[in-house]
PDB file of C-alpha atoms in Angstrom:
ATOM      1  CA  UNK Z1189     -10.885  -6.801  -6.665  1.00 90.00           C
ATOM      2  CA  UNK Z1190      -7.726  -5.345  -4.754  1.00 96.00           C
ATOM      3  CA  UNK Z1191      -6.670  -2.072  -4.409  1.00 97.00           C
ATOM      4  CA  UNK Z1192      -2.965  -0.978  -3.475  1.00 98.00           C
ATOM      5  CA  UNK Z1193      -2.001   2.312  -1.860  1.00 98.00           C
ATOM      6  CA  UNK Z1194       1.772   2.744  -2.062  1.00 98.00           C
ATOM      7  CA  UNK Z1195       3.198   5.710   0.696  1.00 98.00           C
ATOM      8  CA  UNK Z1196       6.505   6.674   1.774  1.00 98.00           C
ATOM      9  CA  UNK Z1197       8.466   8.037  -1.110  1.00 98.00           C
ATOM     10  CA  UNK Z1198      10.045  11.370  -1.024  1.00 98.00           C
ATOM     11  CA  UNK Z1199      13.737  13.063  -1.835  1.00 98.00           C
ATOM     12  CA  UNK Z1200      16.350  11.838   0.472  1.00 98.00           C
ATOM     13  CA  UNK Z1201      19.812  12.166  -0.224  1.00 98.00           C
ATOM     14  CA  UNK Z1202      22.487   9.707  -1.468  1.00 98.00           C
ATOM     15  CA  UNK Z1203      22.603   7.429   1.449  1.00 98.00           C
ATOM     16  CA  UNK Z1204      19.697   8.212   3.396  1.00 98.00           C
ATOM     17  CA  UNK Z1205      17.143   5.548   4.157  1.00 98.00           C
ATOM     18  CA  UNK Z1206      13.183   5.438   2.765  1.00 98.00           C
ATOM     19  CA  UNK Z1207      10.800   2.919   4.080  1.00 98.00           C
ATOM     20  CA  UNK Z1208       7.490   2.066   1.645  1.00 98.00           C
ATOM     21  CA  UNK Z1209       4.632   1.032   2.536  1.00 98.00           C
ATOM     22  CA  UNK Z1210       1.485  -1.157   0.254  1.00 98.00           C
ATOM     23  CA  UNK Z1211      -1.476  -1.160   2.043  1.00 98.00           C
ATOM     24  CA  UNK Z1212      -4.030  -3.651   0.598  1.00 98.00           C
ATOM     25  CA  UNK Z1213      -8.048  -2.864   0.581  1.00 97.00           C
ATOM     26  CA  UNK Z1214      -8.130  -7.068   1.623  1.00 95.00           C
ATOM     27  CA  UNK Z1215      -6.382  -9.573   3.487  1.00 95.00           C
ATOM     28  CA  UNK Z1216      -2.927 -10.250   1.917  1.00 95.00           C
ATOM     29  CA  UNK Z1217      -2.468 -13.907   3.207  1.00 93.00           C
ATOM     30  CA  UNK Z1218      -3.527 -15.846   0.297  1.00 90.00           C
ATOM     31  CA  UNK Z1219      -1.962 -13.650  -2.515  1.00 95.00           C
ATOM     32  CA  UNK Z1220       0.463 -15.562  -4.121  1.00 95.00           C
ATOM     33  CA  UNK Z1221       3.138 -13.199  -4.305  1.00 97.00           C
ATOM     34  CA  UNK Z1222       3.754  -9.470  -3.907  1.00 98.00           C
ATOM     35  CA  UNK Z1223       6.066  -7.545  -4.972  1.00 98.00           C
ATOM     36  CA  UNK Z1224       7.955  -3.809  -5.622  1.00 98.00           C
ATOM     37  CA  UNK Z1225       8.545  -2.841  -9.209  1.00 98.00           C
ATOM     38  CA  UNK Z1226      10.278   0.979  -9.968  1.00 98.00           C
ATOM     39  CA  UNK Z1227      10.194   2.662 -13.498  1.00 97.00           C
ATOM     40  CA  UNK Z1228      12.360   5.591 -14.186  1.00 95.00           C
ATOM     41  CA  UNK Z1229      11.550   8.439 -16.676  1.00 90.00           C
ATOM     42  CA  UNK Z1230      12.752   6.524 -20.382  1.00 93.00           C
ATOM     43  CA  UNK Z1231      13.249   2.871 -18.811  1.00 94.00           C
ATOM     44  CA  UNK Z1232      10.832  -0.037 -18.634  1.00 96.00           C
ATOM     45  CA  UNK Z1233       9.610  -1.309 -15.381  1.00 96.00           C
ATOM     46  CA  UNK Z1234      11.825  -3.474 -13.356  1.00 97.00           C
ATOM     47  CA  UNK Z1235      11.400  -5.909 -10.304  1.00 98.00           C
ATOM     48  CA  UNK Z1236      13.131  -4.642  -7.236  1.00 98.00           C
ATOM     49  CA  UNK Z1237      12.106  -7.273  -4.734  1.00 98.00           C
ATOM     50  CA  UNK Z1238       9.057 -10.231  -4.456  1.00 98.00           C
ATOM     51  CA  UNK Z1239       7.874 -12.358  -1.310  1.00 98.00           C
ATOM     52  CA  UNK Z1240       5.762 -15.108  -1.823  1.00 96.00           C
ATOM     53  CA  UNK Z1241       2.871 -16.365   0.156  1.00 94.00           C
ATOM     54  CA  UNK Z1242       5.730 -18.567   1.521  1.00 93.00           C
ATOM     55  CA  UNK Z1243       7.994 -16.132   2.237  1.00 93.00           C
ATOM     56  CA  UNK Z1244      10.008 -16.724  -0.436  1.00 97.00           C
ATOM     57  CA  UNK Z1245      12.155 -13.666  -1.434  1.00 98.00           C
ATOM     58  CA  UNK Z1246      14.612 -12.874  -4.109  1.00 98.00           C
ATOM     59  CA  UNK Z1247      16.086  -9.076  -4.984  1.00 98.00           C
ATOM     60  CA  UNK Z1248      16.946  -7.570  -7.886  1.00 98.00           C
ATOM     61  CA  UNK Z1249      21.201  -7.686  -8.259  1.00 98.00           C
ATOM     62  CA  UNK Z1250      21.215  -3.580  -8.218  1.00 97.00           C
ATOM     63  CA  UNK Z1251      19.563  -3.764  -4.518  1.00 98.00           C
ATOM     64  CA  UNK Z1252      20.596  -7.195  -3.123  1.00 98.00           C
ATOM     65  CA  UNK Z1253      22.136  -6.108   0.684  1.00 98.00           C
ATOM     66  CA  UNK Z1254      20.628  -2.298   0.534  1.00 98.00           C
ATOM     67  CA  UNK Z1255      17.066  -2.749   0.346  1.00 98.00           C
ATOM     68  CA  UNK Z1256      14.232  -5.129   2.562  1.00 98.00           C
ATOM     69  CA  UNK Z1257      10.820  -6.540   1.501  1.00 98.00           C
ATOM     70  CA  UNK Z1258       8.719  -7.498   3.970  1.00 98.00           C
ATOM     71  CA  UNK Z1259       4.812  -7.851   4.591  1.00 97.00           C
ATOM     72  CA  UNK Z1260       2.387  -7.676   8.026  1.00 96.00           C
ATOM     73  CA  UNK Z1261      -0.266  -9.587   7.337  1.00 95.00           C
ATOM     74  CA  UNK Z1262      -2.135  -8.445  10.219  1.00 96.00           C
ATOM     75  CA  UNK Z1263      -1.627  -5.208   8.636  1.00 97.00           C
ATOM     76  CA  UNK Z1264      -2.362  -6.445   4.715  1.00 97.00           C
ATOM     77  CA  UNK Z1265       0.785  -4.109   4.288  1.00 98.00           C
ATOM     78  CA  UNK Z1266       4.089  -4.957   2.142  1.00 98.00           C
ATOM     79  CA  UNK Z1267       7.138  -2.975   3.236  1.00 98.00           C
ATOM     80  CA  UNK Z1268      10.424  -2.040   1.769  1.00 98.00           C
ATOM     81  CA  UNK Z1269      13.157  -0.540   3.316  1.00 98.00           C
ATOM     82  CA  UNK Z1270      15.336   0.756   1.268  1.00 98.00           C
ATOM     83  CA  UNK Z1271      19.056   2.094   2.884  1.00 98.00           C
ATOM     84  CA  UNK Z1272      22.250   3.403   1.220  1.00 98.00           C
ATOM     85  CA  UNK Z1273      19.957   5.339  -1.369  1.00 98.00           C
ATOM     86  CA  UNK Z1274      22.144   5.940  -4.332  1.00 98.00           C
ATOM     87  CA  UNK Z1275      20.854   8.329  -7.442  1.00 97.00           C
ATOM     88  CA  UNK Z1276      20.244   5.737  -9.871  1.00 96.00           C
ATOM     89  CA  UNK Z1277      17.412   4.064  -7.030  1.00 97.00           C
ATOM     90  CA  UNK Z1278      15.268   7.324  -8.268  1.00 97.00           C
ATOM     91  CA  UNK Z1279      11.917   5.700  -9.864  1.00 98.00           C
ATOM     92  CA  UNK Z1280       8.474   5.517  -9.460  1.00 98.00           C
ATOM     93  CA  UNK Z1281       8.125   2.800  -6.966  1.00 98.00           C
ATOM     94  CA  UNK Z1282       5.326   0.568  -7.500  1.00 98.00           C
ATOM     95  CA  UNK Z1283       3.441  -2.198  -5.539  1.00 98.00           C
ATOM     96  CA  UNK Z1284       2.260  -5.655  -7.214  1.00 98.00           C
ATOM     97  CA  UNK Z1285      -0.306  -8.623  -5.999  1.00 98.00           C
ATOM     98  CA  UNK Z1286      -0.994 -11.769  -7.167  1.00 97.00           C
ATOM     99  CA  UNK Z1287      -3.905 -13.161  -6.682  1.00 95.00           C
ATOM    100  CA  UNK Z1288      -6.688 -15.619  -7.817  1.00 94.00           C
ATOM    101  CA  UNK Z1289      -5.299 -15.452 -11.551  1.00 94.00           C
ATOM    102  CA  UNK Z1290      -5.232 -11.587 -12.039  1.00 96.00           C
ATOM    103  CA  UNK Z1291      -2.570  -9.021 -11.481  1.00 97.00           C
ATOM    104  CA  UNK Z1292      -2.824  -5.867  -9.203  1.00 98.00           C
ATOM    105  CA  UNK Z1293      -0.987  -2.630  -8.966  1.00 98.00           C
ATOM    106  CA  UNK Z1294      -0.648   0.690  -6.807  1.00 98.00           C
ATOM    107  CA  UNK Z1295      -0.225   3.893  -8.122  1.00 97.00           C
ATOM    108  CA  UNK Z1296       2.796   4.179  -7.223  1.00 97.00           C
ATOM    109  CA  UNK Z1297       5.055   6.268  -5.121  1.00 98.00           C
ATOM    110  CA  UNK Z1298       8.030   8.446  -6.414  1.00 98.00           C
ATOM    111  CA  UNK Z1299      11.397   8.100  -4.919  1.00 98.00           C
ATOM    112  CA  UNK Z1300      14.193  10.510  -5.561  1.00 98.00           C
ATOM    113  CA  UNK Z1301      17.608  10.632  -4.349  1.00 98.00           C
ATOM    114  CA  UNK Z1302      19.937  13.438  -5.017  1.00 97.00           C
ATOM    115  CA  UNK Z1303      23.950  13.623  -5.282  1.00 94.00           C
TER     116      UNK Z1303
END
């Protein structure tokens, strides 16, 4: 069992800069992936960014050269920094592992950016 604790959302104005933060209740370094989903009010979930246990990462077009993933394993924390904040980045932000066959998520941190 795995639990995720999302932090660092909060309102921040178009352009400003968030960093979020997963911490893990166990050692992240033999999930197979991780990753940041958001889901706005009406819309499904979406992938924003994944890393996998290889470092492999790939971005969602919307966020490719704004926002960062990242993860400490020393920490069992995944990151993402998120810059040039535009309006339409406002979601629930949520954190994803993989790991040993089963699927876990945070419960998520909301992000809003105003005009």
């Amino acid at each position: 069992q795995v639990q995720l604790v999302e932090s660092g959302g909060g309102l921040v104005q178009a352009g400003g800069s968030l960093r979020l933060s997963c911490v893990a209740s166990r050692s992240i370094f033999n999930f197979v992936s991780m990753a940041w989903y958001r889901q706005a009010p009406g819309n499904q979930r979406e992938t924003v960014a994944t890393i996998t246990s290889g470092d492999t990462i790939d971005y969602a077009d919307s966020v490719k050269g704004r926002f960062t993933i990242s993860k400490d394993n020393a920490k069992n924390t995944l990151y993402l920094q998120m810059n040039n904040l535009k309006p339409e980045d406002t979601s629930v932000y949520y954190c994803k592992a993989a790991w040993l066959g089963h699927l876990y998520w945070g419960q998520g941190t909301q992000v809003t950016v105003s005009s």
